[in-house]
Amino acid sequence: MRGRMLILVLSMLPKHALSRAAGWLATRTVPGRWRGPVYRTYSRVFGARPEEAALPLEQYPTVNAFFTRTLRPGLRPLAADAIVSPVDATVGAYGIVKDDTLVQAKGRNYSLAALLGDRELADCFEGGTYTTLYLSPKDYHRIHFPVSGNVTAATYIPGELWPVNVAAVANVANLFAVNERIVVEVEGERGGRMAIIAVGATMVGMTRLAFDDLHTNARRREVQHRRYDPPIAVETGGALGHFEFGSTVVLVCAPDAGTIEPLADGATVRMGERLGSPPAAAPTGDLNMPDVRVPTED
């Protein structure tokens, strides 16, 4: 009941304006003497770990800088020969892509084609595996690549900004496919395609990429699609982007890109931990990547 009431209230509020306002506030400079107390209080309330931050708390000039902090070197070792978790998160769902369907929550499914905004792309993932990874305010907010390979395309899809917590997932139909999101397409170094979908949410000022200026909650509210020629080479654990607060990542693997292994709903994962197995060996010869990649918007 409380979840339905929350969604009802949010349905009447200007969520994009509120999120932009939150983003603006988060970029205001915090006086130096207040920074330690402010960030430590935030950490106690939400359960964040300020001791993992790469810098002393006093060196983060804004709340947003603290939200998007990097970590001290060595805290997130990368599992060897694995598809690794791109984020610190809680598992919201796991499954096999069947008939274009992914599970949002018990009793709620949604369309992969709607999530990706591309029916032809969605067909590539039929029979593959996926997982939904929820980042709460306590989590490390940066997103990393789960495998080495090449980024071939990225698409910003405007939409709603519903929250992505448990209450919203249970009560908003097609939540991940109607919220703002960025779809990043990766061809693995051993072949196969992955899609990494960064889903925006209420009070997330922006979701930003590390290799492009695409971001969510843009004032230009239209689909923006980029293809890259040459593709952008990336390494496992390399920077993909960040959330300016918490949100959700949906990771989808085509059958020839490896397999995400079964994950229990509610399980906690950390960036760099093993999620699954890549293909056994790199293919011989040309990867035969589909489509011509160009460096500008379509």
Short mmCIF file of C-alpha atoms in Angstrom, two decimals:
data_model
loop_
_atom_site.label_atom_id
_atom_site.label_comp_id
_atom_site.label_asym_id
_atom_site.label_seq_id
_atom_site.Cartn_x
_atom_site.Cartn_y
_atom_site.Cartn_z
CA MET A 1 0.00 0.00 0.00
CA ARG A 2 2.77 2.46 0.89
CA GLY A 3 4.47 1.69 -2.42
CA ARG A 4 1.31 2.42 -4.39
CA MET A 5 0.81 5.68 -2.49
CA LEU A 6 4.38 6.74 -3.24
CA ILE A 7 3.88 6.09 -6.95
CA LEU A 8 0.57 7.96 -6.91
CA VAL A 9 2.20 11.01 -5.32
CA LEU A 10 5.14 10.91 -7.71
CA SER A 11 2.81 10.65 -10.70
CA MET A 12 1.58 14.16 -9.88
CA LEU A 13 5.03 15.72 -9.47
CA PRO A 14 7.35 17.17 -12.17
CA LYS A 15 10.00 14.47 -11.83
CA HIS A 16 12.40 15.83 -14.47
CA ALA A 17 12.38 19.31 -12.96
CA LEU A 18 12.84 17.90 -9.47
CA SER A 19 15.74 15.74 -10.64
CA ARG A 20 17.44 18.68 -12.38
CA ALA A 21 16.98 20.75 -9.23
CA ALA A 22 18.49 17.97 -7.13
CA GLY A 23 21.41 17.80 -9.56
CA TRP A 24 21.91 21.56 -9.33
CA LEU A 25 21.90 21.49 -5.53
CA ALA A 26 24.34 18.61 -5.49
CA THR A 27 26.86 20.69 -7.47
CA ARG A 28 26.84 23.64 -5.05
CA THR A 29 30.11 24.03 -3.15
CA VAL A 30 30.05 22.80 0.43
CA PRO A 31 32.16 24.97 2.79
CA GLY A 32 35.36 23.16 3.66
CA ARG A 33 34.70 22.89 7.40
CA TRP A 34 31.30 21.26 6.75
CA ARG A 35 32.39 18.65 4.25
CA GLY A 36 33.55 15.96 6.66
CA PRO A 37 30.47 16.22 8.92
CA VAL A 38 28.06 16.37 5.93
CA TYR A 39 29.51 13.34 4.15
CA ARG A 40 29.91 11.31 7.33
CA THR A 41 26.28 12.02 8.25
CA TYR A 42 25.15 10.98 4.77
CA SER A 43 27.20 7.79 5.10
CA ARG A 44 25.68 6.92 8.48
CA VAL A 45 22.14 7.51 7.23
CA PHE A 46 22.51 5.47 4.02
CA GLY A 47 25.22 3.00 4.97
CA ALA A 48 27.90 4.28 2.57
CA ARG A 49 31.59 3.58 3.23
CA PRO A 50 33.52 6.86 3.21
CA GLU A 51 36.70 5.04 4.23
CA GLU A 52 36.80 3.56 0.71
CA ALA A 53 36.99 6.97 -0.96
CA ALA A 54 40.14 7.75 -2.92
CA LEU A 55 40.46 11.20 -1.31
CA PRO A 56 40.01 12.63 2.18
CA LEU A 57 36.39 13.79 2.62
CA GLU A 58 37.43 17.42 2.87
CA GLN A 59 38.71 17.29 -0.72
CA TYR A 60 35.25 16.67 -2.22
CA PRO A 61 33.96 20.20 -2.93
CA THR A 62 30.35 19.22 -3.64
CA VAL A 63 27.86 16.54 -2.66
CA ASN A 64 27.91 15.36 -6.27
CA ALA A 65 31.69 14.96 -6.15
CA PHE A 66 31.28 12.74 -3.09
CA PHE A 67 28.43 10.75 -4.73
CA THR A 68 30.60 10.03 -7.78
CA ARG A 69 33.82 9.43 -5.86
CA THR A 70 36.43 6.99 -7.08
CA LEU A 71 37.78 4.33 -4.72
CA ARG A 72 41.17 3.69 -3.24
CA PRO A 73 43.27 1.52 -5.57
CA GLY A 74 42.98 -2.22 -5.05
CA LEU A 75 39.55 -2.25 -3.37
CA ARG A 76 37.77 -3.84 -6.35
CA PRO A 77 40.02 -6.57 -7.79
CA LEU A 78 38.86 -7.99 -11.12
CA ALA A 79 37.97 -11.67 -11.34
CA ALA A 80 40.13 -13.46 -13.90
CA ASP A 81 38.68 -14.80 -17.16
CA ALA A 82 35.14 -13.73 -16.26
CA ILE A 83 32.25 -11.46 -17.06
CA VAL A 84 32.51 -9.17 -14.05
CA SER A 85 29.96 -7.04 -12.28
CA PRO A 86 29.98 -3.52 -13.73
CA VAL A 87 28.80 -1.98 -10.43
CA ASP A 88 28.38 -2.36 -6.69
CA ALA A 89 24.73 -3.32 -6.44
CA THR A 90 21.91 -5.58 -5.28
CA VAL A 91 20.62 -8.17 -7.74
CA GLY A 92 17.04 -7.35 -8.72
CA ALA A 93 16.50 -10.06 -11.31
CA TYR A 94 18.27 -12.77 -13.30
CA GLY A 95 17.12 -14.92 -16.17
CA ILE A 96 17.22 -16.08 -19.76
CA VAL A 97 15.88 -13.86 -22.55
CA LYS A 98 12.89 -15.72 -23.94
CA ASP A 99 10.39 -14.40 -26.49
CA ASP A 100 11.74 -10.85 -26.03
CA THR A 101 10.79 -10.97 -22.34
CA LEU A 102 12.72 -9.97 -19.21
CA VAL A 103 11.46 -10.15 -15.63
CA GLN A 104 11.10 -6.87 -13.78
CA ALA A 105 9.65 -8.35 -10.57
CA LYS A 106 7.40 -11.23 -9.61
CA GLY A 107 4.33 -10.97 -11.84
CA ARG A 108 5.78 -8.12 -13.92
CA ASN A 109 7.59 -8.70 -17.21
CA TYR A 110 8.71 -6.26 -19.89
CA SER A 111 9.98 -6.23 -23.45
CA LEU A 112 13.71 -6.22 -24.22
CA ALA A 113 13.00 -4.51 -27.56
CA ALA A 114 11.23 -1.71 -25.67
CA LEU A 115 14.15 -1.44 -23.23
CA LEU A 116 16.71 -1.20 -26.04
CA GLY A 117 14.50 0.86 -28.33
CA ASP A 118 15.49 -1.46 -31.19
CA ARG A 119 13.70 -4.67 -32.24
CA GLU A 120 16.52 -5.89 -34.49
CA LEU A 121 19.09 -5.42 -31.72
CA ALA A 122 16.85 -7.22 -29.24
CA ASP A 123 16.65 -10.24 -31.54
CA CYS A 124 20.43 -10.71 -31.14
CA PHE A 125 19.94 -11.48 -27.45
CA GLU A 126 17.22 -14.14 -27.74
CA GLY A 127 18.28 -17.12 -25.65
CA GLY A 128 20.97 -15.12 -23.86
CA THR A 129 21.18 -14.21 -20.18
CA TYR A 130 20.58 -11.01 -18.25
CA THR A 131 20.67 -9.52 -14.79
CA THR A 132 19.28 -6.35 -13.20
CA LEU A 133 21.58 -4.57 -10.74
CA TYR A 134 20.15 -1.93 -8.39
CA LEU A 135 22.41 0.78 -6.94
CA SER A 136 21.11 2.32 -3.72
CA PRO A 137 22.33 5.63 -2.24
CA LYS A 138 24.90 3.72 -0.16
CA ASP A 139 26.67 2.25 -3.17
CA TYR A 140 29.70 3.26 -5.18
CA HIS A 141 28.12 5.07 -8.15
CA ARG A 142 30.53 4.42 -11.01
CA ILE A 143 29.87 1.96 -13.83
CA HIS A 144 32.59 -0.18 -15.41
CA PHE A 145 32.87 -2.48 -18.41
CA PRO A 146 32.15 -6.15 -17.59
CA VAL A 147 34.43 -7.44 -20.38
CA SER A 148 37.15 -6.25 -22.71
CA GLY A 149 36.12 -5.46 -26.26
CA ASN A 150 34.85 -2.59 -28.38
CA VAL A 151 32.05 -0.09 -27.83
CA THR A 152 30.21 0.06 -31.14
CA ALA A 153 27.21 2.26 -30.29
CA ALA A 154 25.46 4.19 -27.54
CA THR A 155 21.90 5.51 -27.48
CA TYR A 156 20.17 7.96 -25.17
CA ILE A 157 16.44 7.22 -24.89
CA PRO A 158 14.38 9.89 -23.10
CA GLY A 159 11.52 8.84 -20.87
CA GLU A 160 10.09 8.98 -17.38
CA LEU A 161 12.05 9.29 -14.15
CA TRP A 162 10.28 6.92 -11.80
CA PRO A 163 12.28 5.69 -8.83
CA VAL A 164 13.82 2.25 -9.30
CA ASN A 165 13.54 0.97 -5.73
CA VAL A 166 11.62 -2.15 -4.70
CA ALA A 167 8.29 -0.31 -4.36
CA ALA A 168 8.53 1.19 -7.84
CA VAL A 169 9.69 -2.05 -9.47
CA ALA A 170 6.66 -3.80 -7.99
CA ASN A 171 4.13 -1.10 -8.91
CA VAL A 172 5.19 0.64 -12.16
CA ALA A 173 4.56 -1.40 -15.31
CA ASN A 174 7.49 -1.64 -17.75
CA LEU A 175 9.55 0.56 -15.42
CA PHE A 176 12.99 0.08 -16.99
CA ALA A 177 11.58 0.39 -20.52
CA VAL A 178 9.79 3.69 -19.80
CA ASN A 179 12.45 5.45 -17.70
CA GLU A 180 15.27 7.53 -19.17
CA ARG A 181 18.19 5.33 -20.12
CA ILE A 182 21.41 4.98 -22.06
CA VAL A 183 22.07 1.77 -24.00
CA VAL A 184 25.76 0.93 -24.57
CA GLU A 185 26.55 -1.82 -27.10
CA VAL A 186 29.78 -3.79 -26.71
CA GLU A 187 31.35 -6.47 -28.91
CA GLY A 188 33.42 -8.72 -26.67
CA GLU A 189 37.06 -9.38 -27.51
CA ARG A 190 36.14 -13.07 -27.84
CA GLY A 191 33.07 -12.28 -29.90
CA GLY A 192 29.43 -11.85 -29.06
CA ARG A 193 27.40 -8.80 -28.16
CA MET A 194 26.49 -7.27 -24.83
CA ALA A 195 24.15 -4.42 -23.96
CA ILE A 196 24.75 -2.40 -20.80
CA ILE A 197 21.72 -0.26 -20.01
CA ALA A 198 22.10 2.53 -17.44
CA VAL A 199 18.58 3.43 -16.27
CA GLY A 200 17.88 6.87 -14.83
CA ALA A 201 15.61 7.50 -11.86
CA THR A 202 13.90 10.18 -9.79
CA MET A 203 16.37 12.58 -8.16
CA VAL A 204 19.28 11.29 -10.25
CA GLY A 205 20.65 14.55 -11.59
CA MET A 206 22.34 12.88 -14.56
CA THR A 207 23.61 9.54 -15.81
CA ARG A 208 26.81 10.25 -17.73
CA LEU A 209 29.16 8.27 -19.97
CA ALA A 210 32.93 8.36 -19.62
CA PHE A 211 33.61 8.11 -23.38
CA ASP A 212 30.88 10.39 -24.81
CA ASP A 213 28.90 13.46 -23.76
CA LEU A 214 25.56 11.60 -23.83
CA HIS A 215 23.63 11.92 -20.57
CA THR A 216 20.12 11.37 -19.21
CA ASN A 217 17.65 14.05 -18.11
CA ALA A 218 18.71 16.11 -21.11
CA ARG A 219 16.74 19.19 -22.12
CA ARG A 220 16.88 17.96 -25.71
CA ARG A 221 14.30 15.23 -25.15
CA GLU A 222 14.74 13.08 -28.23
CA VAL A 223 16.55 9.85 -29.01
CA GLN A 224 20.25 10.45 -29.64
CA HIS A 225 22.08 7.56 -31.29
CA ARG A 226 25.83 7.34 -31.78
CA ARG A 227 27.80 4.74 -33.74
CA TYR A 228 31.58 4.64 -33.48
CA ASP A 229 34.01 4.12 -36.36
CA PRO A 230 36.51 3.00 -35.33
CA PRO A 231 34.90 1.31 -32.33
CA ILE A 232 36.16 2.40 -28.92
CA ALA A 233 38.46 -0.21 -27.40
CA VAL A 234 37.78 -0.88 -23.72
CA GLU A 235 39.21 -3.15 -21.03
CA THR A 236 37.46 -5.16 -18.33
CA GLY A 237 36.92 -2.82 -15.39
CA GLY A 238 37.47 0.30 -17.48
CA ALA A 239 35.31 3.37 -16.87
CA LEU A 240 31.91 3.31 -18.62
CA GLY A 241 30.19 6.15 -16.75
CA HIS A 242 28.50 7.10 -13.50
CA PHE A 243 25.20 7.88 -11.84
CA GLU A 244 24.85 11.17 -9.99
CA PHE A 245 22.99 9.31 -7.20
CA GLY A 246 21.65 5.72 -7.28
CA SER A 247 19.89 3.86 -10.07
CA THR A 248 19.93 0.57 -12.03
CA VAL A 249 22.04 -1.22 -14.63
CA VAL A 250 20.57 -3.98 -16.81
CA LEU A 251 23.26 -6.22 -18.32
CA VAL A 252 22.25 -8.46 -21.26
CA CYS A 253 24.50 -11.02 -22.97
CA ALA A 254 23.85 -12.63 -26.35
CA PRO A 255 24.28 -16.43 -26.37
CA ASP A 256 27.65 -16.14 -28.14
CA ALA A 257 28.96 -13.51 -25.69
CA GLY A 258 29.18 -15.88 -22.75
CA THR A 259 26.79 -16.63 -19.93
CA ILE A 260 25.77 -14.77 -16.81
CA GLU A 261 25.53 -17.44 -14.14
CA PRO A 262 22.44 -17.76 -11.90
CA LEU A 263 22.14 -14.96 -9.36
CA ALA A 264 19.75 -14.89 -6.41
CA ASP A 265 17.39 -11.93 -6.08
CA GLY A 266 18.65 -9.70 -3.28
CA ALA A 267 22.24 -10.91 -3.50
CA THR A 268 24.93 -8.23 -3.12
CA VAL A 269 27.65 -7.92 -5.75
CA ARG A 270 30.65 -5.66 -6.02
CA MET A 271 32.26 -4.25 -9.10
CA GLY A 272 34.84 -6.69 -10.44
CA GLU A 273 33.26 -9.81 -8.93
CA ARG A 274 32.57 -12.73 -11.26
CA LEU A 275 29.06 -12.74 -12.76
CA GLY A 276 29.61 -15.33 -15.43
CA SER A 277 31.78 -16.93 -18.09
CA PRO A 278 32.95 -15.36 -21.37
CA PRO A 279 33.16 -17.47 -24.55
CA ALA A 280 35.78 -20.21 -24.34
CA ALA A 281 38.15 -18.71 -26.90
CA ALA A 282 38.52 -15.75 -29.20
CA PRO A 283 37.13 -16.35 -32.71
CA THR A 284 39.58 -16.60 -35.58
CA GLY A 285 39.69 -13.97 -38.29
CA ASP A 286 37.50 -10.89 -38.57
CA LEU A 287 34.79 -10.36 -35.96
CA ASN A 288 32.47 -9.24 -38.79
CA MET A 289 30.88 -6.53 -36.70
CA PRO A 290 27.50 -5.54 -38.07
CA ASP A 291 26.82 -2.05 -39.38
CA VAL A 292 29.17 0.75 -40.38
CA ARG A 293 30.21 2.84 -37.38
CA VAL A 294 30.46 6.61 -37.72
CA PRO A 295 31.56 9.02 -34.99
CA THR A 296 28.58 11.37 -35.10
CA GLU A 297 24.88 11.18 -34.34
CA ASP A 298 22.61 9.39 -36.81
#
